[in-house]
Tab-separated table of C-alpha atoms and ligand atoms in Angstrom:
chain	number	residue	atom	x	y	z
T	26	UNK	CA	91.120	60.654	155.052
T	27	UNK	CA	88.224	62.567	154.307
T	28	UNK	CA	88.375	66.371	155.173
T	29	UNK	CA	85.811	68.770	154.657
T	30	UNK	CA	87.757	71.354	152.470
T	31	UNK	CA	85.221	71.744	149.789
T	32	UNK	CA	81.679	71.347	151.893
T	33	UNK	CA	82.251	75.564	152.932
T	34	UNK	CA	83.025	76.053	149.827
T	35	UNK	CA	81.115	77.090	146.238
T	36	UNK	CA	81.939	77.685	142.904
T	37	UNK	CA	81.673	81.375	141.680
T	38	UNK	CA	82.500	81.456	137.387
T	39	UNK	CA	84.308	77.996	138.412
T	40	UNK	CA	86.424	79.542	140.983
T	41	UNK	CA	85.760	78.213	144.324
T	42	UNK	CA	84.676	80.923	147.249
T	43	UNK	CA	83.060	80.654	150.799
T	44	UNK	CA	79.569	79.791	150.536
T	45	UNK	CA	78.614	83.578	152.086
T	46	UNK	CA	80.824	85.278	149.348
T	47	UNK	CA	78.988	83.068	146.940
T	48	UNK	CA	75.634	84.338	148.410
T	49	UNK	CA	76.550	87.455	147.957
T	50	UNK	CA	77.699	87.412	144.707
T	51	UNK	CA	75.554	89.606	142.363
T	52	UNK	CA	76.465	92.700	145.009
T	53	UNK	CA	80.416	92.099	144.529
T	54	UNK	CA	80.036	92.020	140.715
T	55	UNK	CA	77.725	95.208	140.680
T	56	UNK	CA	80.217	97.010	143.067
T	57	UNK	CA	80.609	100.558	142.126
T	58	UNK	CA	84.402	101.124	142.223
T	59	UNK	CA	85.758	105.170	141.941
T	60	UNK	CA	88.593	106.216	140.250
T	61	UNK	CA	90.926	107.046	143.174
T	62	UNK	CA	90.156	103.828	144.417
T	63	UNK	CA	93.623	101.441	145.587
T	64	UNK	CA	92.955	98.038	145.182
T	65	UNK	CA	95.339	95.791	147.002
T	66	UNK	CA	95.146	92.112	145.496
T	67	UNK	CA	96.402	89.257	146.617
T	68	UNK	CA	96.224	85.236	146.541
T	69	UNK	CA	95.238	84.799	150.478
T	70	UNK	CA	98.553	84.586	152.324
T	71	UNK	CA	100.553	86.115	150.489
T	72	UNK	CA	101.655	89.196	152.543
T	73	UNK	CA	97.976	91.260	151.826
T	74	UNK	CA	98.334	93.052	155.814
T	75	UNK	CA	102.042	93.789	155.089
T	76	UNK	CA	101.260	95.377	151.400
T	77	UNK	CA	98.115	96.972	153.056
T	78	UNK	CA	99.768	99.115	156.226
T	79	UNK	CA	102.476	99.856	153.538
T	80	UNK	CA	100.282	101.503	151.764
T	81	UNK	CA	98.162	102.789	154.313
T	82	UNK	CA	101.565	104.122	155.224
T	83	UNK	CA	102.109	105.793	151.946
T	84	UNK	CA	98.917	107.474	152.083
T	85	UNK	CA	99.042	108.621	155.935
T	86	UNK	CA	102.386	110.689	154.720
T	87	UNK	CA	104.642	108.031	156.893
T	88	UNK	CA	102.238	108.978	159.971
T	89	UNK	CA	102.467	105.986	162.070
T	90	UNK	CA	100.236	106.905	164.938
T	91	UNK	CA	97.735	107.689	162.098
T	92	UNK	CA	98.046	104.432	161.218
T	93	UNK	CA	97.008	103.600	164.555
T	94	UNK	CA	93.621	104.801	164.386
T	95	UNK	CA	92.023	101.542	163.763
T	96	UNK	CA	92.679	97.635	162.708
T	97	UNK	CA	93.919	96.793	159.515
T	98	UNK	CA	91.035	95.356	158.114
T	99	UNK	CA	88.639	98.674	158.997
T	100	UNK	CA	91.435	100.916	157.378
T	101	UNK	CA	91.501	98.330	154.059
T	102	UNK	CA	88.440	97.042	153.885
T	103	UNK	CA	87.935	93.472	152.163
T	104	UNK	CA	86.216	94.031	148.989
T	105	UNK	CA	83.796	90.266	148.813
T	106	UNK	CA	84.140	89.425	153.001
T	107	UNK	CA	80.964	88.616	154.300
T	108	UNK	CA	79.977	86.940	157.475
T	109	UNK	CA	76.636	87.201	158.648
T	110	UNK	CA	76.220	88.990	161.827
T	111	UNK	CA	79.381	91.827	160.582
T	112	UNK	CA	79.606	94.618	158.563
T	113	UNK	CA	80.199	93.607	154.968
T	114	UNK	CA	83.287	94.607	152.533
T	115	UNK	CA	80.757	96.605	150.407
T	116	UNK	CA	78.713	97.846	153.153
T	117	UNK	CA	82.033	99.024	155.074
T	118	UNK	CA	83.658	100.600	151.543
T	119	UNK	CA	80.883	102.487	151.231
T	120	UNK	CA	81.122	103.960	154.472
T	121	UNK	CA	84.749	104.916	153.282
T	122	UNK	CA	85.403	108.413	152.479
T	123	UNK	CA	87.643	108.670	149.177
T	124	UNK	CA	90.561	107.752	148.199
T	125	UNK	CA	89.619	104.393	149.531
T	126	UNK	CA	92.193	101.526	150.035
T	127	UNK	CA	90.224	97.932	148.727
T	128	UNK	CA	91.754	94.294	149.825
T	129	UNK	CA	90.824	91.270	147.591
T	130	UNK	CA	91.401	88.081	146.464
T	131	UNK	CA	89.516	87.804	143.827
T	132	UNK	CA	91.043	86.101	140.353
T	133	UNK	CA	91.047	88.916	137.600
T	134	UNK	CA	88.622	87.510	136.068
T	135	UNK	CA	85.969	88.244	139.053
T	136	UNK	CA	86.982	91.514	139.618
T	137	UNK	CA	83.816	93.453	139.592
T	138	UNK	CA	84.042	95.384	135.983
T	139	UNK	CA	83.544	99.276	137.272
T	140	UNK	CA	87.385	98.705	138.643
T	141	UNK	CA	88.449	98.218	135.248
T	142	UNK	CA	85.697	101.312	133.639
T	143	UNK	CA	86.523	103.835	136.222
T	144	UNK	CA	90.154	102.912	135.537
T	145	UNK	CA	91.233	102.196	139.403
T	146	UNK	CA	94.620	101.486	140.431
T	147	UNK	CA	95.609	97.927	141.673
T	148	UNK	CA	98.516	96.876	143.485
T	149	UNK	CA	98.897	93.191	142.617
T	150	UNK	CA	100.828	91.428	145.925
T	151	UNK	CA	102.231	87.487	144.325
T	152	UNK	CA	104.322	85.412	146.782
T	153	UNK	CA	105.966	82.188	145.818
T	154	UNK	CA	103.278	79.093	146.155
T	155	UNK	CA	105.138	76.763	148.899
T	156	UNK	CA	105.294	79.367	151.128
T	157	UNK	CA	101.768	80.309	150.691
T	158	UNK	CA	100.748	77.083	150.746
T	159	UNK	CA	101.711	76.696	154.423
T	160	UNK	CA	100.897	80.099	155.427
T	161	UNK	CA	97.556	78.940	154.149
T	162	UNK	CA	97.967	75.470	156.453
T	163	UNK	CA	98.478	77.224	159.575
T	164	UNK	CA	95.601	80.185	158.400
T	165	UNK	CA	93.092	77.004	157.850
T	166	UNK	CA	94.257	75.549	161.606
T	167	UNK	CA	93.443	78.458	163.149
T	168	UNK	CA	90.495	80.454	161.663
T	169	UNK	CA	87.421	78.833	163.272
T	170	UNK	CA	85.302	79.144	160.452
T	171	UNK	CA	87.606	77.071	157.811
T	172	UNK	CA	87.482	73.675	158.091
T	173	UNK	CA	90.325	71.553	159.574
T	174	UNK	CA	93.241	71.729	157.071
T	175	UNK	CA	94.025	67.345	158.043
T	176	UNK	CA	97.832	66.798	157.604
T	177	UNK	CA	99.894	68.804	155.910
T	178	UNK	CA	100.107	65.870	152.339
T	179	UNK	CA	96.086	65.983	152.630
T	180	UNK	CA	96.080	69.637	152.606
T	181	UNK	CA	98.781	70.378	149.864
T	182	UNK	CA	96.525	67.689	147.438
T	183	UNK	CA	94.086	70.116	147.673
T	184	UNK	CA	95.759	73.472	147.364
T	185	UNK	CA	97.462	71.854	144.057
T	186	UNK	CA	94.253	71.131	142.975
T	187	UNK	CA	92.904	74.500	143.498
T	188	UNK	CA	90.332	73.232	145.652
T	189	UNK	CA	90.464	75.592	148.399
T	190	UNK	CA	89.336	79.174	148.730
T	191	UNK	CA	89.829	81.377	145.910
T	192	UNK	CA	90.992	78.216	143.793
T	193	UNK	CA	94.837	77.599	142.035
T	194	UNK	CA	97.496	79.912	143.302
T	195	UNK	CA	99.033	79.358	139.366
T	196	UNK	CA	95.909	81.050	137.843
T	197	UNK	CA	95.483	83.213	140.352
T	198	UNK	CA	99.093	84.475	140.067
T	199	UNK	CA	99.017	83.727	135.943
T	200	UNK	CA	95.855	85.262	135.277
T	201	UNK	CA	96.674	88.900	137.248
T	202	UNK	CA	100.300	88.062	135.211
T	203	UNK	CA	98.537	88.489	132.235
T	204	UNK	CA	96.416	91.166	132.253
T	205	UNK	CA	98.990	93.348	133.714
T	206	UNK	CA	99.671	95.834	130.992
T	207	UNK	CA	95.528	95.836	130.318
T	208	UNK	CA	94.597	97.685	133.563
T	209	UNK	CA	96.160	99.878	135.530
T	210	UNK	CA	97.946	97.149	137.616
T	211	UNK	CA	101.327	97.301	139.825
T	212	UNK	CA	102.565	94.134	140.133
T	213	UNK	CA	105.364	93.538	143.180
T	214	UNK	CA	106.682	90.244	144.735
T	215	UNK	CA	106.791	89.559	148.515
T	216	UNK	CA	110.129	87.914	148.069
T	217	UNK	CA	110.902	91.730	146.213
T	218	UNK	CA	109.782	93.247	149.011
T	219	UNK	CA	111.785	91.294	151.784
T	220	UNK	CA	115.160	91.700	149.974
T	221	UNK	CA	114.562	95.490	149.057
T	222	UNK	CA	111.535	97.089	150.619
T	223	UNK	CA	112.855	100.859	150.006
T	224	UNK	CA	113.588	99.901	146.012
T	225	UNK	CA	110.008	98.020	146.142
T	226	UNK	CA	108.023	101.167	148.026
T	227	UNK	CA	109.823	103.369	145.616
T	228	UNK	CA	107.666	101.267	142.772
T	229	UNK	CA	104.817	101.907	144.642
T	230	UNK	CA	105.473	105.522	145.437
T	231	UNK	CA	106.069	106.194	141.240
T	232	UNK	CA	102.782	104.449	140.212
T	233	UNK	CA	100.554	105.679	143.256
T	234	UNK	CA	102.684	109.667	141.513
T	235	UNK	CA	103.464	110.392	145.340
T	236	UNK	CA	106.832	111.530	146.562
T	237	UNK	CA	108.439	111.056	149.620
T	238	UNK	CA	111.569	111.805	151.509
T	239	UNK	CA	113.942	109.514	152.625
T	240	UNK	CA	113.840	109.800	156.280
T	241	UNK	CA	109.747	109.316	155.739
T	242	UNK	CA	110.720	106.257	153.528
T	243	UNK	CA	112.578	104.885	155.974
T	244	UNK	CA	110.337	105.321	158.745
T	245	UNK	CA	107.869	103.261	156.730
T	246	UNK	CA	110.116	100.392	156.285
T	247	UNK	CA	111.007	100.497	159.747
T	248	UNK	CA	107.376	100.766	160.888
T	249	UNK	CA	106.564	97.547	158.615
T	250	UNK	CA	109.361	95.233	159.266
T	251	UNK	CA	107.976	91.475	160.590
T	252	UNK	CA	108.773	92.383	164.655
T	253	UNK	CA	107.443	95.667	164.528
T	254	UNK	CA	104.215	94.330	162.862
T	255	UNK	CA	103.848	91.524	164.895
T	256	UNK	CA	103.427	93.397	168.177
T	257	UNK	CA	101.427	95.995	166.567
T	258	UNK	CA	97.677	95.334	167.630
T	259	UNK	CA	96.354	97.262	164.391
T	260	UNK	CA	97.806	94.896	161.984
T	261	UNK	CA	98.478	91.439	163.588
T	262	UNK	CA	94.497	90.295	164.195
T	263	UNK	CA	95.014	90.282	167.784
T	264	UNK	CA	91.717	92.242	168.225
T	265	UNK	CA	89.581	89.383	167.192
T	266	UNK	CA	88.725	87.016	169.423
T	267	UNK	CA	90.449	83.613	169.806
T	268	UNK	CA	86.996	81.536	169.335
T	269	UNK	CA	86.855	83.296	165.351
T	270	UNK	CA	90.961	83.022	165.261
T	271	UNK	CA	92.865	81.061	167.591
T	272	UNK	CA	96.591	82.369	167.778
T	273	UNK	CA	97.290	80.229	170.600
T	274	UNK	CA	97.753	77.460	167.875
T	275	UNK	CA	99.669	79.577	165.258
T	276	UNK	CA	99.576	83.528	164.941
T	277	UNK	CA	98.872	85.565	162.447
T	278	UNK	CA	102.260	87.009	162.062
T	279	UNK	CA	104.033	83.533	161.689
T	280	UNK	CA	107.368	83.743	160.339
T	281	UNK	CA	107.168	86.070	157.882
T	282	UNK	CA	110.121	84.179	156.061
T	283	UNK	CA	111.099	82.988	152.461
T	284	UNK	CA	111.692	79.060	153.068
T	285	UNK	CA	111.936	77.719	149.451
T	286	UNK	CA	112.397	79.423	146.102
T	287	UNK	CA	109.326	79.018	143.730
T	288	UNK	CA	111.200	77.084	140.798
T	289	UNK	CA	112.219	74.713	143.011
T	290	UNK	CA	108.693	74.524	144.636
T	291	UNK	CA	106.959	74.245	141.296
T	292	UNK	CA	109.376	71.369	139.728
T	293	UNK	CA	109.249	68.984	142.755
T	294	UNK	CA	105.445	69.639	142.336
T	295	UNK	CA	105.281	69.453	138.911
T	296	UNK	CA	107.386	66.213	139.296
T	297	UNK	CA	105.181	64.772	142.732
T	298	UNK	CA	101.713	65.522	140.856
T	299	UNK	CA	102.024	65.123	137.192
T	300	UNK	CA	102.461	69.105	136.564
T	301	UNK	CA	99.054	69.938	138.345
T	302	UNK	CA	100.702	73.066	138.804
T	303	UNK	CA	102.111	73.620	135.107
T	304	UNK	CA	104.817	76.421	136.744
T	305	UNK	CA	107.888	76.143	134.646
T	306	UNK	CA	106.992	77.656	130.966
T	307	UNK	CA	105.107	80.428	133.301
T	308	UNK	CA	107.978	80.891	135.513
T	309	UNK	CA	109.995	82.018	132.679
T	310	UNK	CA	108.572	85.084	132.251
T	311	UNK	CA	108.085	85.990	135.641
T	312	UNK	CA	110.832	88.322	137.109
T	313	UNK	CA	111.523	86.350	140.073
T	314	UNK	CA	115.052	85.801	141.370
T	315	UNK	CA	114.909	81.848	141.272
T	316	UNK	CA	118.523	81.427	143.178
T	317	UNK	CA	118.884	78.160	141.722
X	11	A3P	P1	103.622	83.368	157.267
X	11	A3P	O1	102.419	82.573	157.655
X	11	A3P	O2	104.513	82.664	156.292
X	11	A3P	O3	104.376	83.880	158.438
X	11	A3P	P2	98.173	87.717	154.469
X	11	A3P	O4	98.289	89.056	155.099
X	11	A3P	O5	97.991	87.752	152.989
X	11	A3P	O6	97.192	86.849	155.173
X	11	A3P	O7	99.618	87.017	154.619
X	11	A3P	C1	100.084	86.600	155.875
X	11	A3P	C2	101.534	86.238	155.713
X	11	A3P	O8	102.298	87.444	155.537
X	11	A3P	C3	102.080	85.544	156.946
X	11	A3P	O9	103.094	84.668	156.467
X	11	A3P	C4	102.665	86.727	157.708
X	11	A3P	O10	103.617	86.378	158.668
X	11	A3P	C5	103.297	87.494	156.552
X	11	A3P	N1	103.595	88.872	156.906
X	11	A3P	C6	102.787	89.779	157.502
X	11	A3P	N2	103.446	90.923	157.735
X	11	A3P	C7	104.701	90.751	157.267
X	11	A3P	C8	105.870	91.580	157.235
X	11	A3P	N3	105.871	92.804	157.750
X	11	A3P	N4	106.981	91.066	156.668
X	11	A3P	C9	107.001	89.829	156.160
X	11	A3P	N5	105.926	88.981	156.181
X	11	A3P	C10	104.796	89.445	156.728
């Protein structure tokens, strides 16, 4: 069956983006980053809102009705987003007073370089890939602008392949990995943050050199739990209207769940498509509790 994955999308350095991120290129790689910038950086689907009002959390002092005082994506804007017709990332971070929280997806290697110059902080946000991978399903069935994800094999061929936005989960994952210890990168685990979220926010806490009570702490894990989230207008993307993202199919907030450990993802992948994925040697050195 022939779906249209690709047609929306172009390559940027080989990685393949939306065709209006592509367009706009040359103003994401000249962005002018500033030193109390947060990034947040994520593969897409990999818990980016949840790691964003965390934060957002962090920084409004545990203040939830501060948190409140607008939608997710105004509070952290999207560093490359651009659709004709809204606001762009850039245009909307630079109408951000400092310190200024920054979402992306972008591979390390596209990050624009006055991040790395002005020595910015990034939280780095990995989940496992299987559970990604049909986050990113459902995401493709019901943003209007993505093409029709097919069935689920059709759909999991390409994400393997890297051929859907923002490219291979594994060198998106690998490459942030990597580089680590280079920048001034925190890098956390979903799966981390759903078995301990008070040890993971702690991590956060320590790098971002902010200190917090317990009963504030607590507040903030309460206030960013899956249910609480889920009926919270400001984070679950009920604002936008069902013709740009259609939540009567799937919403936003899903499950919110761990359904498969990522060894055990990446070998019956590695085994199904001739080790598209490469995972094992990698998974070695990642920290991950593989319960197997
Ligand atoms: P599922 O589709 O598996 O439910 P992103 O924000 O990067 O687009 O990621 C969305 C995924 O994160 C969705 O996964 C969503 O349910 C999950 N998520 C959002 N908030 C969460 C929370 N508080 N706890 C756990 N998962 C959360």
């Amino acid at each position: 069956m022939d779906i249209p994955t690709l047609r929306t999308l172009v390559p940027v350095h080989g990685v393949p983006l939306s065709i209006e991120i592509a367009e706009n290129w040359e103003a994401v790689e000249h962005f002018q980053a500033q030193p109390d910038d947060l990034v947040i950086s994520t593969y897409p689907k990999s818990g980016t809102t949840w790691a964003s009002e965390i934060i957002d959390m962090i920084y409004s002092g545990g203040d939830h009705e501060r948190c409140r005082r607008d939608t997710i994506y105004n509070r952290v804007p999207y560093l490359e987003f651009r659709i004709p017709g809204l606001p762009s990332g850039i245009e909307q971070l630079n109408a951000t007073p400092s310190p200024r929280l920054v979402k992306t997806h972008l591979p390390i290697q596209l990050m624009p370089e006055s991040f790395w110059e002005k020595n910015a902080k990034v939280i780095y946000f990995a989940r496992n890939a299987k559970d990604v991978a049909v986050s990113y399903y459902f995401f493709h069935k019901i943003v209007t602008a993505l093409p029709d994800p097919g069935p689920w094999d059709t759909f999991l061929d390409y994400y393997m392949k890297g051929d859907v936005g923002y490219g291979s989960w594994h060198e998106h994952v690998k490459g942030w990995w990597e580089k680590r210890h280079d920048y001034n990168i925190l890098y956390l685990f979903y799966e981390d943050m759903k078995e301990d979220p008070k040890r993971e926010i702690r991590k956060m806490l320590h790098f971002l050199e902010k200190e917090m009570s317990d009963d504030i702490l607590e507040k903030i894990i309460y206030h960013t739990t899956f249910d609480v989230m889920k009926t919270n207008e400001m984070v679950n993307y009920k604002t936008i209207p069902n013709d740009v993202l259609d939540q009567t199919i799937s919403p936003f907030m899903r499950k919110g769940k761990i359904y498969i450990n990522i060894l055990q993802f990446s070998c019956t992948a590695a085994r199904k498509k001739g080790n598209a994925l490469e995972l094992p040697g990698f998974l070695r050195e990642l920290p991950i509790k593989c319960g197997l």
